[in-house]
């Protein structure tokens, strides 16, 4: 405890955010990209960019079910565990037929073979490159990578709790929270970074609170399992069965039986749902006596994360289960919070707003880490001016700042370049797309080891910005349709991807230009300070970026 309550919460706010800041930056960055996971997945499969996109049509559902069932029966292996027919949706406008093979040794789930039907019904596209697409960033923001999912989720949960503590304490210590919303002083060193931290925090504060709290709620049964173990001390499976009875399927009997025709189940589906769109049909254990057919309704425009389903006996066609129209207040509350976190209900404009707020979260964390580096260097500046080296802690902080603040956008663009440049028939290409992301991130860490000055930041921003601006050109050479073609065919998902890449690239190039202008200004010191500047340069040949941004006044004065 400090001498005052305000100083105690200020200390808590600082350390709660800084101890996990780089992991939080990764979570915010990957989570922001996840709002467009389906759009990124579409971009990552250029083989589907011409002739495959189509809209959902109610009068074609029966015909599509018959074609899909016939196609899967003809091309899938006898050992197939599931059939999947995916209907077009707003964010994934394609009709596809897929089947899941039994899992190999050491695997949790079997591989899914997916073929996409052409919009004119003339055939099926089978040769599509293997890619994780936007699903990689979605899984990355809570499963991390190169570790078990359970371990990663506990790490993410701890970091999220620290984030919530930092937000609440930050609200308390903000004496001028509304004034900070409109305060940004340029070229004021530490004050400017403090203003950037305040503005990025306050503008999206409701979003930051919502996304952090609901992030904890999504995995609350994993973090706090005692409620379930208390109510179900002997059998947790009983809890899962009551929570979601539709997912408790019987195992395959091994006895063959005639599979029901899927189109014959449509009258029962329409009796329950009317003309509501169908998102997916899954047949579990096809041609088995315990076969089961599940229809999933497309609830994409509703504020819900819970699936509305109908389950039929796969042999007799008897309706076994229908999602209840009314649920308890607890389930409805949890479902609403899950939906708010994932934003699956959101229209494009709302997802853009969520994406922008996520980027503000990245800016909030990044500006906080830079202020920390400035404060550390200011404390050591006198010793550094005498020719001593900066402490290992300071070099580590500045290196991690350089690595993550620049490495994450570089890793993302490296992922997209790998998607297009790796050979299509490369056996482990989807895994190497992911490896390229982390290789780029590591490369920035190696770069930081050799130099972190303003010039290094300026050069890195210029390279990353140029790579983003070149993504539409890469797409034009590696896809059957380029930017103009996509506008003519009204494929706005692909158009939007190119526009966002250009905007992000332009922003980084602008930041690089600004840094270049500042460097030129610093290279022309006044006559009065020429001798002093020369002495400083001799004693400190490679100043860090954080030191060059710092003002002469300490950070504590900036906070007052």
Short mmCIF file of N, CA and C in Angstrom, two decimals, residues 4 46 92 135 202 222 234-235 240 251 286 288 297 307 312 354 358 370 406 431 438 447 450 457 488 527 547 549:
data_model
loop_
_atom_site.label_atom_id
_atom_site.label_comp_id
_atom_site.label_asym_id
_atom_site.label_seq_id
_atom_site.Cartn_x
_atom_site.Cartn_y
_atom_site.Cartn_z
N UNK A 4 -1.26 7.08 -0.25
CA UNK A 4 -2.64 7.48 -0.55
C UNK A 4 -3.32 6.40 -1.38
N UNK A 46 -8.19 -18.55 -53.26
CA UNK A 46 -8.45 -17.88 -54.54
C UNK A 46 -9.09 -18.78 -55.60
N UNK A 92 -20.21 -16.36 -45.83
CA UNK A 92 -19.59 -17.47 -46.55
C UNK A 92 -20.54 -17.90 -47.67
N UNK A 135 -9.37 -18.46 -39.49
CA UNK A 135 -9.52 -19.29 -38.30
C UNK A 135 -8.24 -19.31 -37.47
N UNK A 202 -10.02 5.83 -23.45
CA UNK A 202 -11.31 6.43 -23.12
C UNK A 202 -12.30 6.33 -24.27
N UNK A 222 -14.35 -23.35 -17.10
CA UNK A 222 -12.99 -23.88 -17.03
C UNK A 222 -12.22 -23.21 -15.89
N UNK A 234 -20.55 -36.64 -9.00
CA UNK A 234 -20.14 -37.96 -9.47
C UNK A 234 -20.00 -38.04 -10.98
N UNK A 235 -20.75 -37.21 -11.72
CA UNK A 235 -20.76 -37.36 -13.18
C UNK A 235 -20.92 -36.00 -13.84
N UNK A 240 -23.26 -31.87 -18.83
CA UNK A 240 -23.15 -31.56 -20.25
C UNK A 240 -24.39 -32.03 -21.01
N UNK A 251 -23.20 -43.72 -30.08
CA UNK A 251 -22.07 -44.19 -30.86
C UNK A 251 -22.55 -45.10 -31.99
N UNK A 286 -23.23 -41.97 -40.95
CA UNK A 286 -24.13 -42.28 -42.07
C UNK A 286 -24.20 -43.77 -42.36
N UNK A 288 -25.61 -46.04 -40.75
CA UNK A 288 -25.50 -46.87 -39.55
C UNK A 288 -26.86 -46.85 -38.85
N UNK A 297 -30.05 -23.97 -38.04
CA UNK A 297 -30.64 -22.76 -38.61
C UNK A 297 -29.60 -21.64 -38.67
N UNK A 307 -26.92 -22.24 -31.09
CA UNK A 307 -27.45 -22.79 -32.33
C UNK A 307 -28.89 -23.24 -32.15
N UNK A 312 -32.87 -35.42 -36.17
CA UNK A 312 -33.73 -36.50 -36.68
C UNK A 312 -32.98 -37.82 -36.61
N UNK A 354 -16.29 -2.60 -34.27
CA UNK A 354 -15.62 -3.48 -33.31
C UNK A 354 -14.14 -3.63 -33.68
N UNK A 358 -10.99 -2.59 -31.45
CA UNK A 358 -9.90 -3.54 -31.16
C UNK A 358 -8.54 -2.94 -31.46
N UNK A 370 5.32 1.70 -24.31
CA UNK A 370 6.31 2.72 -24.69
C UNK A 370 6.55 3.71 -23.56
N UNK A 406 5.84 -4.02 -33.84
CA UNK A 406 6.08 -4.11 -35.27
C UNK A 406 5.97 -5.54 -35.79
N UNK A 431 0.24 -25.40 -42.15
CA UNK A 431 1.10 -25.28 -40.97
C UNK A 431 2.22 -24.27 -41.22
N UNK A 438 5.04 -16.62 -37.17
CA UNK A 438 5.92 -16.57 -36.01
C UNK A 438 7.38 -16.36 -36.41
N UNK A 447 16.00 -8.42 -34.99
CA UNK A 447 16.32 -7.05 -35.43
C UNK A 447 16.47 -6.14 -34.21
N UNK A 450 19.84 -6.02 -32.53
CA UNK A 450 20.92 -5.27 -33.16
C UNK A 450 20.66 -3.76 -33.18
N UNK A 457 12.94 1.92 -36.40
CA UNK A 457 11.48 1.96 -36.42
C UNK A 457 10.96 2.49 -37.75
N UNK A 488 -16.75 -5.22 -60.30
CA UNK A 488 -17.74 -5.48 -61.35
C UNK A 488 -18.67 -6.63 -60.97
N UNK A 527 22.91 26.11 -33.40
CA UNK A 527 24.32 26.35 -33.16
C UNK A 527 24.64 26.31 -31.66
N UNK A 547 13.88 6.54 -25.88
CA UNK A 547 14.59 7.70 -25.36
C UNK A 547 14.41 8.91 -26.25
N UNK A 549 11.89 9.65 -27.99
CA UNK A 549 10.53 10.17 -27.87
C UNK A 549 10.29 10.87 -26.54
#
